[in-house]
Tab-separated table of C-alpha atoms in Angstrom:
chain	number	residue	atom	x	y	z
A	1	MET	CA	16.667	38.212	-45.885
A	2	PRO	CA	17.250	41.935	-45.176
A	3	ASP	CA	16.179	43.363	-41.898
A	4	GLN	CA	13.046	45.333	-42.146
A	5	PRO	CA	12.711	48.903	-40.781
A	6	GLU	CA	10.985	49.530	-37.468
A	7	THR	CA	8.116	51.267	-39.005
A	8	TYR	CA	6.733	47.979	-40.458
A	9	SER	CA	4.500	46.321	-38.036
A	10	ARG	CA	4.881	42.477	-37.516
A	11	VAL	CA	2.235	40.007	-37.542
A	12	ALA	CA	1.278	38.926	-34.107
A	13	GLY	CA	2.716	35.624	-33.073
A	14	GLN	CA	5.706	35.973	-35.395
A	15	ARG	CA	9.346	36.530	-34.122
A	16	PRO	CA	11.615	38.719	-36.090
A	17	TYR	CA	14.217	37.278	-38.012
A	18	GLY	CA	17.116	36.163	-36.287
A	19	GLU	CA	15.391	36.341	-32.838
A	20	PRO	CA	15.857	32.760	-31.205
A	21	ALA	CA	13.089	30.646	-30.591
A	22	TYR	CA	13.852	30.501	-26.845
A	23	ARG	CA	15.163	33.454	-24.893
A	24	SER	CA	16.996	32.474	-21.537
A	25	PRO	CA	15.824	34.526	-18.509
A	26	ALA	CA	17.886	37.673	-17.819
A	27	PRO	CA	20.048	37.828	-14.670
A	28	GLY	CA	17.493	38.159	-11.516
A	29	GLU	CA	14.507	37.238	-13.792
A	30	VAL	CA	12.622	34.124	-12.838
A	31	PRO	CA	12.211	31.758	-15.441
A	32	ARG	CA	8.763	30.909	-16.980
A	33	ARG	CA	7.542	27.395	-16.256
A	34	THR	CA	4.780	25.758	-18.194
A	35	ARG	CA	1.347	25.480	-16.784
A	36	LEU	CA	1.551	21.799	-15.891
A	37	GLU	CA	5.042	22.643	-14.041
A	38	GLN	CA	3.366	25.464	-12.151
A	39	ARG	CA	0.214	23.373	-11.306
A	40	SER	CA	2.027	20.398	-10.033
A	41	ARG	CA	4.439	22.400	-7.850
A	42	ARG	CA	1.651	24.183	-5.950
A	43	GLU	CA	-0.985	21.775	-5.866
A	44	PRO	CA	-0.874	19.166	-2.713
A	45	GLY	CA	-1.913	15.707	-2.965
A	46	LEU	CA	-0.877	12.628	-4.710
A	47	PRO	CA	-0.989	12.194	-8.445
A	48	GLY	CA	-4.087	10.378	-9.799
A	49	TRP	CA	-2.081	6.953	-10.687
A	50	LEU	CA	-0.819	6.973	-7.069
A	51	ALA	CA	-4.011	7.377	-5.761
A	52	VAL	CA	-5.631	4.769	-7.695
A	53	LEU	CA	-2.945	2.419	-6.571
A	54	LEU	CA	-3.538	3.359	-2.879
A	55	LEU	CA	-7.163	2.475	-3.598
A	56	VAL	CA	-6.288	-0.938	-4.908
A	57	ALA	CA	-3.808	-1.628	-2.148
A	58	ILE	CA	-6.300	-0.578	0.797
A	59	ALA	CA	-9.164	-2.617	-1.031
A	60	GLY	CA	-6.751	-5.469	-1.597
A	61	ILE	CA	-5.825	-5.878	2.170
A	62	GLY	CA	-9.784	-6.300	2.535
A	63	GLY	CA	-10.003	-8.722	-0.156
A	64	LEU	CA	-7.108	-10.687	1.424
A	65	ILE	CA	-8.811	-10.744	4.560
A	66	ASP	CA	-11.902	-12.253	2.944
A	67	SER	CA	-9.989	-14.771	1.352
A	68	VAL	CA	-8.209	-15.806	4.433
A	69	SER	CA	-11.477	-16.251	6.252
A	70	GLY	CA	-12.784	-18.362	3.344
A	71	SER	CA	-15.724	-16.166	2.236
A	72	ALA	CA	-16.039	-15.034	-1.419
A	73	ILE	CA	-15.426	-11.371	-2.127
A	74	ARG	CA	-18.163	-9.876	-0.096
A	75	GLY	CA	-18.065	-8.352	3.411
A	76	VAL	CA	-14.756	-6.941	4.452
A	77	PHE	CA	-13.822	-6.337	0.927
A	78	ASN	CA	-16.894	-4.305	0.366
A	79	TYR	CA	-16.508	-2.101	3.374
A	80	SER	CA	-12.677	-1.460	2.436
A	81	LEU	CA	-13.584	-0.413	-1.213
A	82	VAL	CA	-15.722	2.294	0.117
A	83	LEU	CA	-13.081	3.294	2.761
A	84	ALA	CA	-10.200	2.896	0.173
A	85	SER	CA	-12.270	5.248	-2.188
A	86	LEU	CA	-12.809	7.875	0.403
A	87	VAL	CA	-9.026	7.651	1.373
A	88	ALA	CA	-8.024	7.941	-2.469
A	89	ILE	CA	-10.366	10.889	-3.292
A	90	LEU	CA	-9.090	12.811	-0.211
A	91	ALA	CA	-5.584	12.175	-0.944
A	92	VAL	CA	-5.424	12.784	-4.722
A	93	ARG	CA	-4.713	16.091	-6.386
A	94	ARG	CA	-7.728	18.274	-7.197
A	95	SER	CA	-6.860	18.413	-11.002
A	96	GLU	CA	-6.239	14.635	-11.095
A	97	MET	CA	-9.480	13.293	-9.241
A	98	PHE	CA	-10.977	11.821	-12.449
A	99	SER	CA	-9.053	8.831	-12.430
A	100	VAL	CA	-10.179	8.011	-8.759
A	101	VAL	CA	-13.940	8.660	-9.844
A	102	ILE	CA	-13.861	6.119	-12.247
A	103	ALA	CA	-11.837	3.640	-10.229
A	104	PRO	CA	-14.354	2.003	-7.723
A	105	PRO	CA	-16.084	-0.229	-10.227
A	106	LEU	CA	-13.125	-1.135	-12.230
A	107	VAL	CA	-11.173	-2.006	-9.053
A	108	TYR	CA	-14.207	-4.367	-8.023
A	109	PHE	CA	-14.636	-5.936	-11.412
A	110	ALA	CA	-10.762	-6.676	-11.459
A	111	ALA	CA	-10.802	-8.033	-8.047
A	112	SER	CA	-13.748	-10.316	-8.498
A	113	ALA	CA	-12.457	-11.523	-12.070
A	114	GLY	CA	-9.049	-12.382	-10.387
A	115	LEU	CA	-10.591	-14.324	-7.614
A	116	LEU	CA	-12.881	-16.260	-10.009
A	117	TYR	CA	-9.822	-17.106	-12.273
A	118	VAL	CA	-7.630	-18.176	-9.261
A	119	ARG	CA	-10.437	-20.284	-7.802
A	120	SER	CA	-11.675	-21.798	-10.934
A	121	GLY	CA	-8.204	-22.666	-12.476
A	122	GLY	CA	-9.251	-20.740	-15.788
A	123	LEU	CA	-12.359	-19.668	-17.174
A	124	HIS	CA	-13.203	-23.092	-18.866
A	125	ASN	CA	-16.685	-23.642	-17.156
A	126	ARG	CA	-19.483	-21.193	-18.863
A	127	GLY	CA	-21.824	-22.071	-15.865
A	128	LYS	CA	-19.512	-20.993	-13.112
A	129	LEU	CA	-18.593	-17.733	-15.054
A	130	ILE	CA	-22.391	-17.132	-15.284
A	131	ASP	CA	-23.079	-17.633	-11.718
A	132	ALA	CA	-20.131	-15.435	-10.627
A	133	ALA	CA	-21.225	-12.622	-12.761
A	134	THR	CA	-24.665	-12.889	-11.275
A	135	ASN	CA	-22.887	-12.784	-7.677
A	136	TRP	CA	-20.730	-9.860	-8.684
A	137	ILE	CA	-24.141	-7.934	-9.679
A	138	VAL	CA	-25.946	-8.716	-6.772
A	139	TYR	CA	-23.565	-8.729	-3.936
A	140	GLY	CA	-21.114	-6.037	-5.414
A	141	PHE	CA	-23.917	-3.370	-6.471
A	142	PRO	CA	-24.072	-1.905	-2.999
A	143	ALA	CA	-20.337	-1.533	-2.510
A	144	ILE	CA	-19.678	-0.297	-5.844
A	145	ALA	CA	-22.642	2.242	-5.584
A	146	GLY	CA	-21.603	3.369	-2.067
A	147	ALA	CA	-17.811	3.896	-3.261
A	148	THR	CA	-18.892	5.641	-6.380
A	149	ALA	CA	-21.435	7.840	-4.301
A	150	VAL	CA	-18.634	8.603	-1.734
A	151	VAL	CA	-16.119	9.640	-4.459
A	152	LEU	CA	-18.555	11.893	-6.174
A	153	VAL	CA	-19.851	13.581	-3.134
A	154	VAL	CA	-16.467	14.336	-1.987
A	155	ALA	CA	-15.337	15.436	-5.442
A	156	GLY	CA	-18.098	17.735	-5.766
A	157	ILE	CA	-17.429	19.283	-2.500
A	158	ARG	CA	-13.659	19.927	-3.314
A	159	LEU	CA	-14.599	21.213	-6.579
A	160	MET	CA	-17.044	23.662	-5.143
A	161	ALA	CA	-14.758	24.718	-2.221
A	162	ARG	CA	-12.097	26.020	-4.413
A	163	ARG	CA	-14.502	28.335	-6.576
């Protein structure tokens, strides 16, 4: 393909014939980074997955204390879920808060289902399953609502503070 004279205009977004797709930076020039690299380098906090893992760990300690004391998942686990949600939403990066916002109900459900499975030796008894699901709704709702409210309020404050 012959070279075009300079008088011809190029279509925007196309590179001239023979120009490489990637241009290495000139000496002394700072290389361009992708948006994700720039954001992750300057944004403090934990990645979303690590903050959710922190939430699970703190809530798990509360659940372990409840299990050792012999009670069902109620008292200490409920308070530790709210505390864990607060710690996780404060520790997560601002751009990755969504994973922590949706985590409290999922963590509560997973912990309750895991405990039911371990204590019942499987999910064979339908009556036991219905009884456990009712307990989750009755005893778990305040903890789930409290943890979700804490997460939403703190996330809203963090979003508004940066505008």
